[in-house]
Amino acid sequence: MTYGKQIGEERPGMRVAVAGGTGLVGRYVVEELSAAGNEPVVLSRARGVDLVSGAGLDAAMAGVEAVVDVSNVTTMNARKAISFFEAVGDNLLDAGARAGVRHHVALSIVGIDRIGHGYYQGKLRQEERVKSGRVPWTVLRATQFHEFAQQTVDQFPRPLAVVPRMNTQPIAAREVAQHLVGLVLGPAQGMAPELAGPRVEQLVDMVRRLLRAQRRRRLLLPVKFPGAAGAAMAGDGQLPTGPGPRGAQTFDEWLARSVAQGG
């Protein structure tokens, strides 16, 4: 994929801060920025930066022209998610304004305004903060990653694998990173077109194929979440609503590569 070349090749050599730069997508963002001749600045506790408190942020942001926020918190609790994304969003935007940052890009999720569980409420609050900040912004909503199937399995101890009935259009995390880099090197767009993978999948089927490929034995229990949120998840609530960029790598292609690499 060549998202960065398509969107932002006119701005080489930028100093770009990556919040969440040690995470799944963040590591790829750092790699893609470096490969394109830019200087990534990883914002993490290991580098002396606390995104929640803001400690060390101003020093790390010195000379930064743009920010990619792929920070994350593992929780389904609305209060915890909102608290995290509010704090991190405000700290990044305020520090960015002080540093003269010209573009703030935040990664969000397709369907968060249609499915109201706790984590998504936090992501919606993050979007609100970005939109009301003083830095020109772009928000990219992407569908779930191929890795989501494994993350779902890992939430429960053996021998169970409790999997929600959910339609998704999964995309490779690296392709998301490539698109984010392309966006951040270009001008602010506001709400960017939603990014999704090449085909619609049912999460239960994804997990079943994952376990088969890994030769792992689990008691797979498909469940449907109650209420409107469950109906939206089982329907089209987490699918893109219009045309937009699409990734190339299918889940099965990703799975074959992951198994071959011992993943």
XYZ file of C-alpha atoms in Angstrom:
263
model
C 0.000 0.000 0.000
C 1.144 3.552 -0.681
C -1.181 5.759 1.340
C 1.610 8.102 2.458
C 2.823 8.713 -1.075
C -0.717 9.308 -2.278
C -1.613 11.901 0.330
C 1.411 13.480 1.906
C 4.629 13.096 -0.037
C 4.935 16.873 -0.391
C 6.038 17.245 3.252
C 9.211 15.157 3.789
C 11.425 15.390 6.844
C 8.783 16.326 9.394
C 9.113 15.814 13.132
C 5.920 13.938 14.093
C 4.884 12.963 17.613
C 3.183 9.564 17.980
C 1.035 9.127 21.079
C 0.712 5.402 21.664
C 3.791 4.780 19.551
C 4.606 1.512 21.330
C 1.191 -0.073 20.657
C -0.077 -2.246 17.813
C -0.772 0.533 15.293
C 1.678 2.973 16.858
C 4.702 0.795 16.125
C 3.716 0.645 12.470
C 3.150 4.419 12.382
C 6.672 4.946 13.712
C 8.101 2.559 11.105
C 6.192 4.180 8.241
C 7.181 7.693 9.288
C 10.837 6.711 9.409
C 10.653 4.910 6.061
C 9.232 8.089 4.504
C 12.160 10.160 5.800
C 10.400 11.744 8.758
C 11.419 11.864 12.424
C 8.948 10.098 14.732
C 8.856 11.162 18.376
C 7.340 8.409 20.528
C 5.316 9.776 23.440
C 5.374 7.131 26.163
C 6.267 6.665 29.805
C 9.432 4.869 28.740
C 10.468 8.134 27.045
C 9.589 10.244 30.073
C 6.093 11.286 28.975
C 2.870 10.621 30.887
C -0.013 11.324 28.526
C -2.634 11.233 31.276
C -0.953 13.739 33.594
C 0.863 15.624 30.848
C 4.221 15.304 32.602
C 7.151 15.619 30.180
C 4.898 16.420 27.245
C 6.036 19.973 26.506
C 9.688 18.972 26.367
C 8.955 16.043 24.057
C 6.873 18.228 21.738
C 9.650 20.728 21.056
C 9.987 21.167 17.294
C 7.086 18.844 16.530
C 5.029 19.844 13.477
C 2.290 17.220 13.662
C 0.777 14.639 16.018
C -0.707 11.187 15.444
C -2.779 10.033 18.412
C -3.207 6.249 18.535
C -3.159 6.082 22.331
C -5.411 3.500 23.944
C -6.746 2.160 27.221
C -8.034 -1.351 27.888
C -11.439 -0.997 29.531
C -15.138 -1.458 28.814
C -16.047 0.961 31.618
C -17.474 4.221 30.291
C -16.188 6.356 33.156
C -12.631 5.067 32.834
C -12.638 5.366 29.042
C -14.016 8.900 29.077
C -11.551 9.970 31.772
C -8.597 8.584 29.824
C -9.473 9.982 26.416
C -10.446 13.370 27.833
C -7.172 13.725 29.706
C -4.940 12.490 26.907
C -6.791 14.434 24.243
C -6.705 17.700 26.174
C -3.039 17.319 27.108
C -1.964 16.534 23.542
C -3.997 19.353 22.018
C -2.870 21.938 24.576
C 0.780 20.937 24.255
C 0.402 20.936 20.487
C -1.012 24.452 20.483
C 1.888 25.669 22.633
C 4.387 23.968 20.309
C 2.818 25.398 17.157
C 1.686 22.016 15.817
C -0.009 22.441 12.434
C -1.946 19.151 12.291
C -3.400 16.746 14.866
C -4.595 13.348 13.606
C -6.598 11.019 15.848
C -7.535 7.415 15.148
C -11.118 6.506 15.993
C -13.497 3.611 15.244
C -16.260 3.117 12.694
C -19.685 2.913 14.307
C -18.974 4.450 17.712
C -21.950 6.784 17.342
C -24.260 3.812 16.668
C -23.093 1.449 19.425
C -23.082 3.005 22.858
C -20.977 0.703 25.028
C -18.503 2.188 27.478
C -15.280 2.203 25.502
C -16.972 3.803 22.517
C -18.308 6.572 24.729
C -14.703 7.378 25.544
C -13.769 7.485 21.866
C -16.685 9.802 21.123
C -15.473 12.141 23.849
C -11.997 12.052 22.303
C -13.452 13.101 18.954
C -15.326 15.967 20.624
C -12.134 17.208 22.266
C -10.221 17.104 18.983
C -12.955 19.005 17.153
C -13.059 21.740 19.795
C -9.265 22.089 20.139
C -7.047 24.875 18.814
C -5.022 22.705 16.429
C -6.167 21.923 12.850
C -7.383 18.343 12.965
C -8.266 15.154 11.152
C -10.172 12.231 12.673
C -9.911 8.876 10.923
C -12.472 6.243 11.813
C -11.277 2.743 10.935
C -12.870 -0.659 11.332
C -11.513 -3.336 13.668
C -8.099 -4.795 12.920
C -7.456 -8.393 11.881
C -5.833 -8.846 15.297
C -9.229 -8.270 16.956
C -10.056 -11.965 16.630
C -7.028 -12.921 18.744
C -7.721 -10.136 21.226
C -11.256 -11.463 21.660
C -9.994 -14.980 22.367
C -7.409 -13.718 24.852
C -10.069 -12.014 26.996
C -11.244 -15.366 28.383
C -9.337 -18.208 30.062
C -9.278 -21.648 28.535
C -11.232 -23.647 27.609
C -13.769 -20.916 26.742
C -13.835 -18.430 23.879
C -16.854 -16.171 24.310
C -17.333 -14.263 21.059
C -19.947 -11.581 20.358
C -21.975 -11.862 17.188
C -20.580 -8.911 15.286
C -20.271 -7.961 11.660
C -17.080 -6.120 10.862
C -14.932 -5.254 7.857
C -11.490 -5.892 9.333
C -8.321 -4.243 8.095
C -4.595 -4.824 8.565
C -3.127 -2.651 11.312
C -0.177 -1.758 9.090
C -2.518 -0.465 6.386
C -4.202 1.739 8.986
C -0.784 3.072 9.981
C 0.121 3.780 6.366
C -3.090 5.732 5.916
C -2.549 7.702 9.121
C 0.934 8.693 7.976
C -0.446 9.818 4.638
C -3.036 11.943 6.414
C -0.690 13.550 8.927
C 1.766 14.619 6.231
C -1.005 16.425 4.386
C -3.443 19.210 5.321
C -6.139 18.865 7.990
C -9.365 17.322 6.650
C -11.754 17.256 9.591
C -13.628 13.945 9.477
C -11.763 11.829 6.923
C -13.578 9.178 4.862
C -13.951 5.987 6.873
C -11.257 3.340 6.370
C -12.173 -0.350 6.184
C -10.858 -3.684 5.037
C -11.646 -5.412 1.749
C -14.585 -7.569 2.875
C -17.245 -7.984 5.552
C -16.641 -10.753 8.093
C -18.542 -12.235 11.036
C -16.342 -12.159 14.147
C -17.461 -15.637 15.232
C -16.274 -17.040 11.902
C -12.987 -15.144 12.185
C -12.316 -16.644 15.617
C -13.248 -20.124 14.426
C -10.771 -19.872 11.524
C -8.125 -18.434 13.840
C -8.399 -21.326 16.303
C -8.358 -23.876 13.490
C -5.262 -22.336 11.924
C -3.480 -22.245 15.286
C -4.581 -25.817 16.082
C -5.977 -24.602 19.393
C -8.948 -26.215 21.113
C -11.490 -23.857 22.665
C -15.179 -24.115 23.455
C -16.474 -21.318 21.232
C -19.594 -19.642 22.624
C -21.208 -17.102 20.298
C -23.264 -14.514 22.196
C -25.436 -11.610 21.138
C -25.230 -8.470 23.246
C -28.622 -7.357 24.561
C -30.585 -4.323 23.447
C -29.961 -1.856 20.663
C -26.178 -2.122 20.973
C -26.279 -5.874 20.389
C -28.603 -5.505 17.421
C -26.314 -2.864 15.896
C -23.237 -5.031 16.400
C -24.895 -8.054 14.798
C -26.116 -5.875 11.932
C -24.333 -3.090 10.112
C -23.584 -0.838 13.091
C -19.815 -1.229 12.749
C -19.612 -1.174 8.966
C -18.717 1.945 6.956
C -21.727 3.985 5.873
C -20.337 5.317 2.602
C -17.515 5.095 0.100
C -13.961 5.468 1.293
C -10.495 3.923 1.171
C -10.257 0.160 1.535
C -7.353 -2.007 2.589
C -6.019 -4.819 0.415
C -5.081 -7.615 2.831
C -7.941 -9.960 3.724
C -8.295 -11.601 7.115
C -7.399 -15.000 5.650
C -4.255 -13.571 4.062
C -3.291 -11.959 7.340
C -4.014 -15.191 9.203
C -1.868 -17.290 6.866
C 1.051 -14.887 7.301
C 0.577 -14.727 11.070
C 0.586 -18.517 11.431
C 3.615 -18.818 9.150
C 5.463 -16.335 11.357
C 4.494 -18.218 14.501
C 1.927 -15.635 15.608
